[in-house]
Amino acid sequence: MARLLVVSNRVSVPGDSTQRAGGLEVALRPALQKNGGVWLGWSGKIAAANELETRSIRHKNIEYLVTDLSKEGFDEYYSGFANRVLWPILHYRLDLAEFARRDLSGYFRVNNHFAAELEKIIERDDLIWVHDYHLIPIADALRRRGHSNRIGFFLHVPLPPAEILTSLPNHEQLIPLLMQYDVVGFQTDGDVQNFVRYLISEFDEVGKTRMFQSAGRHVTLSVNGHETLIGSFPVGIEPRAFSRLARRNEQSPLVKNLIASLGGRNLVIGVDRLDYSKGLIQRLDAFGIFLANHSEWLGKLTYLQITPTNRTEIPEYSELQAALESAAGRINGKYGEVSWTPIRYVNRVYSRSVLAGLYRTARVGLVTPLRDGMNLVAQEYVAAQDSDDPGVLILSRFVGAASNFRRSVLVNPYDAESVATALAQALAMPLKERRARHEALYAKVCEYNVNRWQQEFLAALRGAREHERFQSGELKNLETSDTRLAPSAEIEN
């Protein structure tokens, strides 16, 4: 079996609390443990340009390579181009994109640094799997160095239509570099269609594109003679392991204290990284409308919003945090009582085991991003529920999970009135309907679990023959029994 080399912006090293990859760890560690290999990424450390180090840490059969960034590299690659240009455009927010040519240069420079570190360890038969928008140029950098290994890329965030993607300055220098990969994976069929449309619109005029259908949800596209398989590979979780975790932690001290503090009230929960793509302001507005329109629920429920802060060095994020604190305070001031606070808004990080117990306790899970690649919180909320008395998932129709989660209560997060109505519907939903919805949703979480994701992608990367074996069911999709789960299911970007 060929060795697997994984490249991502951050690396999760076991036992090191400063290294957080979140859902990326949940998704990738089983594949690395099975095949053995190397995981390369940023150490999280900023160092002087002449003092950058790359360190190797071995744990079981995985080698973790963590490399430092300079202050200039961090500012231009991470804070600059990745998160102030690519992130907003990929999430359909052209109004928030701030382009500087030096940031694009820094983005390519840091990607070349990653490629140079990777080149030191590459062996001829290694499979290379690159993750997310931070690292689009890696394959091109390796090809220019003469490496012909099978290289795959997976985008964890959405890919917008060509009309939006072409608003990216110098998009023609960056996006076509994805065709240097042998396999490019997206979360949904819609993302695949958007990418294919972009390529055809950019290359077809000069007759350099050839397309033909491949198996299942995948298309093979040839640009300038290089063939790339493009497909949807929906990311999942380990549902049975997470369900066990939720049952164990339902009686943990923190969860029991929360239940006691509710005083018999229903719990509504939201768990999101602090980000404008999560629709948090719109969600609080909807909750305020719900309280205004449904006075019968005043004093009878509590909305817990857990929102760890993130990217505080970017002004848009500190402004969002201030706006959220103001909105929560305004609603609490208007509707709260001495003995009851409608919204509990907290910015700290909770372990995944604690979150599992909290999800199981909540009557309603509010997952309403304005745009999201997949959203693992929705899957975790479903997996955590007591099947005899399950809660209800309210889900944005603009997340990748919505395509499979048709039995959730789907909402338009921009329409606060409809979200408020959905919340009232969820709270009043009879047990029989809640059970039927949960049964259907849990079946989907199990069908598209994390092992299916990584096995199917790696089968495609290894070549057409193994991919066909997976599609036919000859290679079985088994959920791992490893329950050592990461601190958070949200992918750390």
Tab-separated table of C-alpha atoms in Angstrom:
chain	number	residue	atom	x	y	z
A	1	MET	CA	0.000	0.000	0.000
A	2	ALA	CA	1.430	3.394	-1.017
A	3	ARG	CA	2.304	5.837	1.729
A	4	LEU	CA	-0.097	8.768	2.217
A	5	LEU	CA	1.179	12.349	2.479
A	6	VAL	CA	-1.415	14.847	3.740
A	7	VAL	CA	-0.908	18.612	3.449
A	8	SER	CA	-3.161	21.121	5.230
A	9	ASN	CA	-2.840	24.622	6.615
A	10	ARG	CA	-2.861	23.349	10.217
A	11	VAL	CA	-1.763	20.027	11.649
A	12	SER	CA	-3.212	18.257	14.675
A	13	VAL	CA	-0.382	16.632	16.635
A	14	PRO	CA	-1.647	14.236	19.353
A	15	GLY	CA	-0.985	15.583	22.825
A	16	ASP	CA	-0.231	19.137	21.682
A	17	SER	CA	-3.098	21.414	22.675
A	18	THR	CA	-1.744	24.268	20.529
A	19	GLN	CA	-2.253	22.248	17.333
A	20	ARG	CA	-5.908	22.268	16.314
A	21	ALA	CA	-7.270	20.868	13.081
A	22	GLY	CA	-10.781	20.174	14.364
A	23	GLY	CA	-12.947	18.266	11.930
A	24	LEU	CA	-9.972	17.822	9.625
A	25	GLU	CA	-8.407	15.621	12.300
A	26	VAL	CA	-11.597	13.580	12.653
A	27	ALA	CA	-11.684	13.074	8.908
A	28	LEU	CA	-8.038	12.357	8.156
A	29	ARG	CA	-6.518	10.547	11.096
A	30	PRO	CA	-8.224	7.183	10.306
A	31	ALA	CA	-6.816	7.245	6.757
A	32	LEU	CA	-3.311	8.032	7.996
A	33	GLN	CA	-3.486	5.411	10.741
A	34	LYS	CA	-4.560	2.771	8.227
A	35	ASN	CA	-1.978	3.554	5.542
A	36	GLY	CA	0.815	5.125	7.543
A	37	GLY	CA	2.245	8.374	6.296
A	38	VAL	CA	3.076	12.010	6.853
A	39	TRP	CA	0.979	15.068	7.751
A	40	LEU	CA	2.566	18.411	6.840
A	41	GLY	CA	1.314	21.857	7.774
A	42	TRP	CA	1.894	25.133	9.571
A	43	SER	CA	3.061	24.817	13.182
A	44	GLY	CA	0.993	27.811	14.294
A	45	LYS	CA	4.258	29.553	15.228
A	46	ILE	CA	5.433	32.912	13.845
A	47	ALA	CA	9.228	33.176	13.683
A	48	ALA	CA	11.833	35.502	12.253
A	49	ALA	CA	12.452	34.884	8.554
A	50	ASN	CA	15.977	33.586	9.252
A	51	GLU	CA	14.829	31.327	12.115
A	52	LEU	CA	12.070	29.280	10.446
A	53	GLU	CA	12.110	25.640	11.480
A	54	THR	CA	10.388	22.468	10.307
A	55	ARG	CA	10.044	19.861	13.059
A	56	SER	CA	9.232	16.177	12.811
A	57	ILE	CA	7.085	14.477	15.475
A	58	ARG	CA	6.320	10.768	15.201
A	59	HIS	CA	3.252	9.218	16.818
A	60	LYS	CA	2.561	5.536	16.101
A	61	ASN	CA	2.789	5.132	12.316
A	62	ILE	CA	2.258	8.816	11.463
A	63	GLU	CA	4.977	11.442	11.073
A	64	TYR	CA	3.850	15.019	11.710
A	65	LEU	CA	5.880	17.733	9.970
A	66	VAL	CA	5.150	21.219	11.283
A	67	THR	CA	6.759	24.255	9.721
A	68	ASP	CA	6.918	27.857	10.922
A	69	LEU	CA	5.838	30.978	9.039
A	70	SER	CA	7.401	34.420	9.074
A	71	LYS	CA	5.340	37.408	10.170
A	72	GLU	CA	5.279	38.600	6.548
A	73	GLY	CA	4.224	35.148	5.328
A	74	PHE	CA	1.432	34.928	7.888
A	75	ASP	CA	0.137	38.409	7.073
A	76	GLU	CA	0.150	37.913	3.304
A	77	TYR	CA	-0.671	34.193	2.924
A	78	TYR	CA	-3.052	33.560	5.827
A	79	SER	CA	-4.552	36.834	7.047
A	80	GLY	CA	-4.231	38.405	3.617
A	81	PHE	CA	-4.999	36.392	0.512
A	82	ALA	CA	-6.452	33.209	2.058
A	83	ASN	CA	-8.820	34.836	4.519
A	84	ARG	CA	-9.447	38.332	3.152
A	85	VAL	CA	-9.746	37.398	-0.525
A	86	LEU	CA	-10.379	33.679	-1.088
A	87	TRP	CA	-12.564	33.028	1.970
A	88	PRO	CA	-15.137	35.799	1.309
A	89	ILE	CA	-15.312	35.143	-2.441
A	90	LEU	CA	-15.721	31.377	-1.969
A	91	HIS	CA	-18.551	32.188	0.476
A	92	TYR	CA	-20.261	34.516	-2.030
A	93	ARG	CA	-19.255	37.704	-0.125
A	94	LEU	CA	-17.689	39.876	-2.817
A	95	ASP	CA	-18.348	42.944	-0.679
A	96	LEU	CA	-15.853	41.764	1.955
A	97	ALA	CA	-12.963	40.799	-0.334
A	98	GLU	CA	-9.885	43.026	-0.029
A	99	PHE	CA	-7.234	42.343	-2.650
A	100	ALA	CA	-3.561	43.351	-2.473
A	101	ARG	CA	-1.013	42.079	-5.000
A	102	ARG	CA	1.594	41.574	-2.282
A	103	ASP	CA	-0.807	39.168	-0.551
A	104	LEU	CA	-1.120	37.064	-3.712
A	105	SER	CA	2.670	36.994	-4.002
A	106	GLY	CA	2.927	35.959	-0.350
A	107	TYR	CA	0.315	33.249	-0.889
A	108	PHE	CA	2.369	31.716	-3.725
A	109	ARG	CA	5.591	32.126	-1.746
A	110	VAL	CA	4.269	30.234	1.299
A	111	ASN	CA	2.824	27.514	-0.935
A	112	ASN	CA	6.256	27.137	-2.517
A	113	HIS	CA	7.697	26.810	0.988
A	114	PHE	CA	5.249	23.994	1.783
A	115	ALA	CA	6.143	22.295	-1.518
A	116	ALA	CA	9.874	22.616	-0.797
A	117	GLU	CA	9.423	20.971	2.619
A	118	LEU	CA	7.292	18.245	1.068
A	119	GLU	CA	9.857	17.608	-1.652
A	120	LYS	CA	12.427	16.624	0.973
A	121	ILE	CA	10.424	13.526	1.933
A	122	ILE	CA	8.515	12.513	-1.230
A	123	GLU	CA	9.031	8.975	-2.440
A	124	ARG	CA	8.082	7.839	-5.937
A	125	ASP	CA	4.915	5.899	-5.023
A	126	ASP	CA	3.546	8.294	-2.374
A	127	LEU	CA	-0.035	9.491	-2.676
A	128	ILE	CA	-0.346	13.196	-1.860
A	129	TRP	CA	-3.617	14.664	-0.551
A	130	VAL	CA	-3.834	18.472	-0.282
A	131	HIS	CA	-6.615	20.188	1.670
A	132	ASP	CA	-8.469	23.428	1.197
A	133	TYR	CA	-8.220	26.882	-0.296
A	134	HIS	CA	-5.003	27.839	1.483
A	135	LEU	CA	-2.963	25.411	-0.663
A	136	ILE	CA	-4.335	25.444	-4.221
A	137	PRO	CA	-0.888	25.886	-5.909
A	138	ILE	CA	0.818	22.890	-4.221
A	139	ALA	CA	0.379	20.449	-7.136
A	140	ASP	CA	1.695	22.949	-9.673
A	141	ALA	CA	4.705	23.671	-7.462
A	142	LEU	CA	5.454	19.935	-7.234
A	143	ARG	CA	4.917	19.322	-10.963
A	144	ARG	CA	7.374	22.111	-11.772
A	145	ARG	CA	9.868	20.308	-9.543
A	146	GLY	CA	9.428	17.181	-11.656
A	147	HIS	CA	7.183	15.069	-9.402
A	148	SER	CA	4.670	12.802	-11.167
A	149	ASN	CA	3.024	11.340	-8.037
A	150	ARG	CA	-0.731	10.988	-7.840
A	151	ILE	CA	-1.877	14.219	-6.161
A	152	GLY	CA	-5.414	14.955	-4.965
A	153	PHE	CA	-7.072	18.123	-3.696
A	154	PHE	CA	-10.185	18.517	-1.564
A	155	LEU	CA	-12.014	21.819	-1.039
A	156	HIS	CA	-13.844	21.857	2.302
A	157	VAL	CA	-15.638	25.156	1.644
A	158	PRO	CA	-18.154	26.007	-1.126
A	159	LEU	CA	-17.174	26.806	-4.698
A	160	PRO	CA	-19.347	29.600	-6.128
A	161	PRO	CA	-20.574	29.906	-9.736
A	162	ALA	CA	-18.221	31.118	-12.433
A	163	GLU	CA	-19.845	34.568	-12.381
A	164	ILE	CA	-18.615	35.006	-8.779
A	165	LEU	CA	-15.364	33.090	-9.090
A	166	THR	CA	-14.186	35.301	-11.941
A	167	SER	CA	-14.472	38.341	-9.660
A	168	LEU	CA	-11.358	37.001	-7.929
A	169	PRO	CA	-8.473	39.209	-9.109
A	170	ASN	CA	-6.020	37.134	-11.144
A	171	HIS	CA	-8.334	34.125	-10.955
A	172	GLU	CA	-6.856	32.910	-14.238
A	173	GLN	CA	-3.456	32.554	-12.509
A	174	LEU	CA	-4.796	30.525	-9.598
A	175	ILE	CA	-7.984	28.522	-10.184
A	176	PRO	CA	-6.759	26.636	-13.303
A	177	LEU	CA	-3.851	25.314	-11.202
A	178	LEU	CA	-6.357	22.857	-9.733
A	179	MET	CA	-6.079	20.981	-13.020
A	180	GLN	CA	-2.529	19.993	-12.055
A	181	TYR	CA	-4.131	17.551	-9.605
A	182	ASP	CA	-5.215	14.048	-10.600
A	183	VAL	CA	-8.389	14.278	-8.478
A	184	VAL	CA	-10.214	17.414	-7.313
A	185	GLY	CA	-12.961	16.831	-4.770
A	186	PHE	CA	-15.820	19.059	-3.627
A	187	GLN	CA	-18.563	18.723	-1.028
A	188	THR	CA	-21.572	18.763	-3.369
A	189	ASP	CA	-22.627	18.118	-6.953
A	190	GLY	CA	-23.415	21.838	-7.244
A	191	ASP	CA	-19.803	22.711	-6.461
A	192	VAL	CA	-18.637	20.247	-9.136
A	193	GLN	CA	-20.968	21.819	-11.689
A	194	ASN	CA	-19.729	25.297	-10.801
A	195	PHE	CA	-16.110	24.246	-11.313
A	196	VAL	CA	-16.784	22.501	-14.617
A	197	ARG	CA	-18.711	25.528	-15.877
A	198	TYR	CA	-15.802	27.780	-14.882
A	199	LEU	CA	-13.266	25.633	-16.726
A	200	ILE	CA	-15.365	25.346	-19.855
A	201	SER	CA	-16.012	29.093	-19.933
A	202	GLU	CA	-12.306	29.859	-19.457
A	203	PHE	CA	-10.765	27.260	-21.758
A	204	ASP	CA	-13.359	26.138	-24.301
A	205	GLU	CA	-12.992	29.193	-26.511
A	206	VAL	CA	-9.487	28.080	-27.456
A	207	GLY	CA	-10.473	24.432	-27.789
A	208	LYS	CA	-8.323	23.233	-24.899
A	209	THR	CA	-11.036	21.478	-22.907
A	210	ARG	CA	-12.331	17.953	-23.398
A	211	MET	CA	-14.911	16.450	-21.074
A	212	PHE	CA	-16.400	12.995	-20.705
A	213	GLN	CA	-18.507	11.382	-17.979
A	214	SER	CA	-16.970	9.096	-15.396
A	215	ALA	CA	-18.545	6.900	-12.704
A	216	GLY	CA	-21.321	8.124	-10.438
A	217	ARG	CA	-21.038	11.734	-9.281
A	218	HIS	CA	-17.740	12.298	-11.085
A	219	VAL	CA	-16.568	13.884	-14.314
A	220	THR	CA	-13.186	13.591	-15.984
A	221	LEU	CA	-11.970	16.777	-17.626
A	222	SER	CA	-8.927	17.205	-19.838
A	223	VAL	CA	-7.343	20.647	-20.053
A	224	ASN	CA	-4.262	21.052	-22.230
A	225	GLY	CA	-3.924	17.269	-22.337
A	226	HIS	CA	-3.875	16.627	-18.572
A	227	GLU	CA	-6.839	14.597	-17.286
A	228	THR	CA	-8.342	15.363	-13.877
A	229	LEU	CA	-11.203	13.522	-12.181
A	230	ILE	CA	-13.591	16.042	-10.603
A	231	GLY	CA	-16.199	14.791	-8.174
A	232	SER	CA	-18.285	15.317	-5.062
A	233	PHE	CA	-17.118	13.520	-1.927
A	234	PRO	CA	-19.367	14.631	0.976
A	235	VAL	CA	-17.478	14.853	4.276
A	236	GLY	CA	-19.010	13.015	7.231
A	237	ILE	CA	-18.420	12.107	10.861
A	238	GLU	CA	-18.222	8.844	12.825
A	239	PRO	CA	-21.917	8.766	13.834
A	240	ARG	CA	-21.945	5.684	16.053
A	241	ALA	CA	-18.836	6.786	17.924
A	242	PHE	CA	-20.311	10.271	18.377
A	243	SER	CA	-23.625	8.828	19.555
A	244	ARG	CA	-21.776	6.818	22.217
A	245	LEU	CA	-19.875	9.950	23.224
A	246	ALA	CA	-23.152	11.874	23.627
A	247	ARG	CA	-24.693	9.149	25.781
A	248	ARG	CA	-21.633	9.046	28.044
A	249	ASN	CA	-21.477	12.800	28.480
A	250	GLU	CA	-25.185	13.403	28.994
A	251	GLN	CA	-24.473	12.938	32.697
A	252	SER	CA	-21.180	14.845	32.812
A	253	PRO	CA	-20.946	17.528	35.547
A	254	LEU	CA	-21.064	20.449	33.110
A	255	VAL	CA	-24.097	19.109	31.235
A	256	LYS	CA	-25.909	18.228	34.466
A	257	ASN	CA	-25.240	21.732	35.802
A	258	LEU	CA	-26.632	23.230	32.608
A	259	ILE	CA	-29.784	21.092	32.820
A	260	ALA	CA	-30.267	22.111	36.443
A	261	SER	CA	-29.851	25.800	35.555
A	262	LEU	CA	-32.518	25.552	32.861
A	263	GLY	CA	-35.170	24.844	35.477
A	264	GLY	CA	-37.158	22.567	33.165
A	265	ARG	CA	-36.987	24.946	30.205
A	266	ASN	CA	-36.358	23.714	26.644
A	267	LEU	CA	-32.849	24.247	25.290
A	268	VAL	CA	-32.144	25.635	21.802
A	269	ILE	CA	-28.479	25.365	20.810
A	270	GLY	CA	-26.196	26.864	18.174
A	271	VAL	CA	-22.464	26.085	17.883
A	272	ASP	CA	-20.460	28.041	15.319
A	273	ARG	CA	-17.034	29.540	14.866
A	274	LEU	CA	-17.168	33.343	14.888
A	275	ASP	CA	-17.535	34.044	11.182
A	276	TYR	CA	-19.771	36.185	8.992
A	277	SER	CA	-20.593	33.127	6.837
A	278	LYS	CA	-22.408	31.494	9.782
A	279	GLY	CA	-25.384	33.853	9.702
A	280	LEU	CA	-25.158	34.621	13.425
A	281	ILE	CA	-26.581	38.148	13.310
A	282	GLN	CA	-29.482	36.952	11.175
A	283	ARG	CA	-30.058	34.061	13.609
A	284	LEU	CA	-30.258	36.375	16.624
A	285	ASP	CA	-32.649	38.618	14.705
A	286	ALA	CA	-34.830	35.577	13.987
A	287	PHE	CA	-34.811	34.586	17.658
A	288	GLY	CA	-35.885	38.090	18.616
A	289	ILE	CA	-38.790	37.880	16.134
A	290	PHE	CA	-39.717	34.458	17.539
A	291	LEU	CA	-39.993	35.899	21.054
A	292	ALA	CA	-42.037	38.850	19.756
A	293	ASN	CA	-44.459	36.599	17.807
A	294	HIS	CA	-44.734	33.724	20.288
A	295	SER	CA	-45.186	35.199	23.732
A	296	GLU	CA	-46.378	31.778	24.943
A	297	TRP	CA	-42.708	30.687	24.953
A	298	LEU	CA	-41.429	33.586	27.057
A	299	GLY	CA	-39.693	32.142	30.097
A	300	LYS	CA	-40.030	28.583	28.765
A	301	LEU	CA	-36.854	28.139	26.726
A	302	THR	CA	-33.209	29.189	26.661
A	303	TYR	CA	-31.098	29.728	23.559
A	304	LEU	CA	-27.434	28.797	24.097
A	305	GLN	CA	-25.097	30.144	21.399
A	306	ILE	CA	-21.506	28.895	21.653
A	307	THR	CA	-19.229	30.948	19.393
A	308	PRO	CA	-15.457	30.640	19.898
A	309	THR	CA	-13.606	33.682	18.597
A	310	ASN	CA	-11.421	33.290	15.535
A	311	ARG	CA	-9.170	35.410	13.281
A	312	THR	CA	-9.302	38.322	15.707
A	313	GLU	CA	-6.510	40.054	13.775
A	314	ILE	CA	-8.981	40.669	10.900
A	315	PRO	CA	-11.189	43.759	11.514
A	316	GLU	CA	-14.390	42.195	10.108
A	317	TYR	CA	-14.278	39.544	12.836
A	318	SER	CA	-13.830	41.911	15.770
A	319	GLU	CA	-16.661	44.030	14.352
A	320	LEU	CA	-18.875	40.939	14.086
A	321	GLN	CA	-18.130	39.986	17.680
A	322	ALA	CA	-19.149	43.444	18.902
A	323	ALA	CA	-22.354	43.309	16.830
A	324	LEU	CA	-23.295	39.891	18.230
A	325	GLU	CA	-22.711	40.976	21.820
A	326	SER	CA	-24.857	44.050	21.199
A	327	ALA	CA	-27.686	42.031	19.583
A	328	ALA	CA	-27.729	39.429	22.371
A	329	GLY	CA	-27.733	42.163	25.007
A	330	ARG	CA	-30.558	44.014	23.273
A	331	ILE	CA	-32.774	40.889	23.118
A	332	ASN	CA	-31.998	39.923	26.709
A	333	GLY	CA	-32.740	43.447	27.876
A	334	LYS	CA	-36.067	43.556	26.047
A	335	TYR	CA	-37.444	40.113	26.914
A	336	GLY	CA	-35.469	38.861	29.924
A	337	GLU	CA	-36.644	38.672	33.497
A	338	VAL	CA	-34.813	38.637	36.814
A	339	SER	CA	-35.146	34.841	36.845
A	340	TRP	CA	-34.711	34.185	33.111
A	341	THR	CA	-32.260	35.206	30.386
A	342	PRO	CA	-33.437	34.278	26.858
A	343	ILE	CA	-29.932	34.060	25.299
A	344	ARG	CA	-26.750	32.673	26.796
A	345	TYR	CA	-23.946	33.809	24.499
A	346	VAL	CA	-20.452	32.451	25.207
A	347	ASN	CA	-17.157	32.741	23.311
A	348	ARG	CA	-15.134	29.936	24.886
A	349	VAL	CA	-14.138	26.617	23.335
A	350	TYR	CA	-15.730	23.432	24.698
A	351	SER	CA	-14.398	19.928	24.177
A	352	ARG	CA	-16.135	17.742	21.638
A	353	SER	CA	-17.285	15.399	24.424
A	354	VAL	CA	-19.009	18.277	26.241
A	355	LEU	CA	-20.619	19.477	23.004
A	356	ALA	CA	-21.922	15.945	22.384
A	357	GLY	CA	-23.693	15.986	25.747
A	358	LEU	CA	-25.083	19.476	25.123
A	359	TYR	CA	-26.429	18.485	21.690
A	360	ARG	CA	-28.219	15.500	23.232
A	361	THR	CA	-29.894	17.783	25.773
A	362	ALA	CA	-31.108	20.360	23.241
A	363	ARG	CA	-34.683	20.229	21.954
A	364	VAL	CA	-33.685	22.232	18.848
A	365	GLY	CA	-30.405	22.549	16.959
A	366	LEU	CA	-30.095	25.847	15.053
A	367	VAL	CA	-27.660	25.468	12.127
A	368	THR	CA	-28.311	28.412	9.814
A	369	PRO	CA	-25.162	29.541	7.962
A	370	LEU	CA	-25.545	31.877	5.020
A	371	ARG	CA	-23.197	29.539	3.147
A	372	ASP	CA	-21.188	26.497	4.230
A	373	GLY	CA	-19.324	23.681	2.494
A	374	MET	CA	-20.898	20.819	4.449
A	375	ASN	CA	-21.356	21.645	8.176
A	376	LEU	CA	-20.440	18.864	10.564
A	377	VAL	CA	-22.320	20.426	13.499
A	378	ALA	CA	-25.591	19.450	11.802
A	379	GLN	CA	-24.409	15.853	11.509
A	380	GLU	CA	-23.181	15.774	15.098
A	381	TYR	CA	-26.458	17.179	16.428
A	382	VAL	CA	-28.379	14.385	14.683
A	383	ALA	CA	-25.962	11.671	15.844
A	384	ALA	CA	-26.140	12.894	19.457
A	385	GLN	CA	-29.916	12.640	19.798
A	386	ASP	CA	-31.839	10.112	21.898
A	387	SER	CA	-33.771	8.208	19.219
A	388	ASP	CA	-36.674	7.677	21.651
A	389	ASP	CA	-37.075	11.400	22.272
A	390	PRO	CA	-35.035	13.265	19.634
A	391	GLY	CA	-34.637	16.973	19.116
A	392	VAL	CA	-35.298	18.792	15.839
A	393	LEU	CA	-32.657	20.119	13.459
A	394	ILE	CA	-33.341	23.492	11.816
A	395	LEU	CA	-30.955	23.723	8.868
A	396	SER	CA	-30.024	26.366	6.312
A	397	ARG	CA	-30.745	25.298	2.759
A	398	PHE	CA	-27.413	26.913	1.785
A	399	VAL	CA	-25.119	24.341	3.406
A	400	GLY	CA	-23.804	21.199	1.761
A	401	ALA	CA	-25.576	18.961	4.298
A	402	ALA	CA	-28.973	20.238	3.131
A	403	SER	CA	-28.887	18.082	-0.013
A	404	ASN	CA	-29.062	14.915	2.105
A	405	PHE	CA	-30.913	16.308	5.120
A	406	ARG	CA	-34.287	16.880	3.500
A	407	ARG	CA	-36.082	15.707	6.663
A	408	SER	CA	-34.634	18.531	8.741
A	409	VAL	CA	-36.620	21.764	8.940
A	410	LEU	CA	-35.002	23.606	6.042
A	411	VAL	CA	-34.959	27.404	6.160
A	412	ASN	CA	-33.702	30.432	4.270
A	413	PRO	CA	-31.364	32.092	6.824
A	414	TYR	CA	-31.852	35.491	5.180
A	415	ASP	CA	-35.581	35.339	5.987
A	416	ALA	CA	-35.756	35.957	9.737
A	417	GLU	CA	-39.542	35.554	9.851
A	418	SER	CA	-39.374	32.067	8.336
A	419	VAL	CA	-36.618	30.999	10.755
A	420	ALA	CA	-38.737	32.246	13.652
A	421	THR	CA	-41.699	30.255	12.320
A	422	ALA	CA	-39.506	27.159	11.943
A	423	LEU	CA	-38.392	27.481	15.554
A	424	ALA	CA	-42.005	27.566	16.740
A	425	GLN	CA	-42.756	24.542	14.517
A	426	ALA	CA	-39.804	22.598	15.923
A	427	LEU	CA	-40.686	23.313	19.547
A	428	ALA	CA	-44.295	22.225	19.018
A	429	MET	CA	-43.494	19.173	16.871
A	430	PRO	CA	-45.149	15.953	18.129
A	431	LEU	CA	-42.989	13.022	19.208
A	432	LYS	CA	-44.038	10.765	16.315
A	433	GLU	CA	-42.890	13.303	13.707
A	434	ARG	CA	-39.659	14.018	15.577
A	435	ARG	CA	-38.829	10.308	15.622
A	436	ALA	CA	-39.582	9.866	11.919
A	437	ARG	CA	-37.443	12.860	10.949
A	438	HIS	CA	-34.582	11.761	13.178
A	439	GLU	CA	-34.604	8.195	11.855
A	440	ALA	CA	-34.289	9.460	8.270
A	441	LEU	CA	-31.552	11.962	9.142
A	442	TYR	CA	-29.519	9.474	11.170
A	443	ALA	CA	-29.626	7.013	8.272
A	444	LYS	CA	-28.084	9.695	6.032
A	445	VAL	CA	-25.371	10.496	8.599
A	446	CYS	CA	-24.468	6.803	8.696
A	447	GLU	CA	-24.582	6.426	4.914
A	448	TYR	CA	-22.213	9.336	4.270
A	449	ASN	CA	-19.813	8.812	7.181
A	450	VAL	CA	-16.195	9.926	7.369
A	451	ASN	CA	-14.772	6.567	6.334
A	452	ARG	CA	-16.819	6.549	3.153
A	453	TRP	CA	-15.439	10.018	2.377
A	454	GLN	CA	-11.767	9.185	2.803
A	455	GLN	CA	-12.003	5.686	1.314
A	456	GLU	CA	-13.847	6.869	-1.781
A	457	PHE	CA	-11.497	9.799	-2.352
A	458	LEU	CA	-8.371	7.686	-1.941
A	459	ALA	CA	-9.817	4.994	-4.206
A	460	ALA	CA	-10.285	7.661	-6.894
A	461	LEU	CA	-6.776	8.978	-6.282
A	462	ARG	CA	-5.181	5.554	-6.579
A	463	GLY	CA	-6.741	5.137	-10.009
A	464	ALA	CA	-9.832	4.289	-11.995
A	465	ARG	CA	-9.767	0.521	-11.330
A	466	GLU	CA	-9.856	0.820	-7.538
A	467	HIS	CA	-12.426	3.597	-7.792
A	468	GLU	CA	-14.713	1.308	-9.792
A	469	ARG	CA	-14.258	-1.407	-7.130
A	470	PHE	CA	-15.353	1.051	-4.451
A	471	GLN	CA	-18.349	2.222	-6.482
A	472	SER	CA	-19.454	-1.389	-6.986
A	473	GLY	CA	-19.264	-2.070	-3.254
A	474	GLU	CA	-16.349	-4.489	-3.520
A	475	LEU	CA	-14.397	-2.169	-1.208
A	476	LYS	CA	-16.559	-1.864	1.883
A	477	ASN	CA	-17.305	1.378	3.659
A	478	LEU	CA	-16.714	0.573	7.335
A	479	GLU	CA	-16.921	3.051	10.175
A	480	THR	CA	-13.849	2.980	12.382
A	481	SER	CA	-14.322	2.068	16.026
A	482	ASP	CA	-11.698	4.617	17.112
A	483	THR	CA	-13.488	7.021	19.474
A	484	ARG	CA	-10.580	9.395	20.158
A	485	LEU	CA	-12.313	12.414	18.719
A	486	ALA	CA	-11.014	15.892	18.095
A	487	PRO	CA	-11.951	18.922	20.247
A	488	SER	CA	-14.305	20.393	17.677
A	489	ALA	CA	-16.005	19.223	14.506
A	490	GLU	CA	-15.610	22.593	12.851
A	491	ILE	CA	-12.693	22.480	10.435
A	492	GLU	CA	-10.036	24.894	11.659
A	493	ASN	CA	-9.240	27.216	8.771
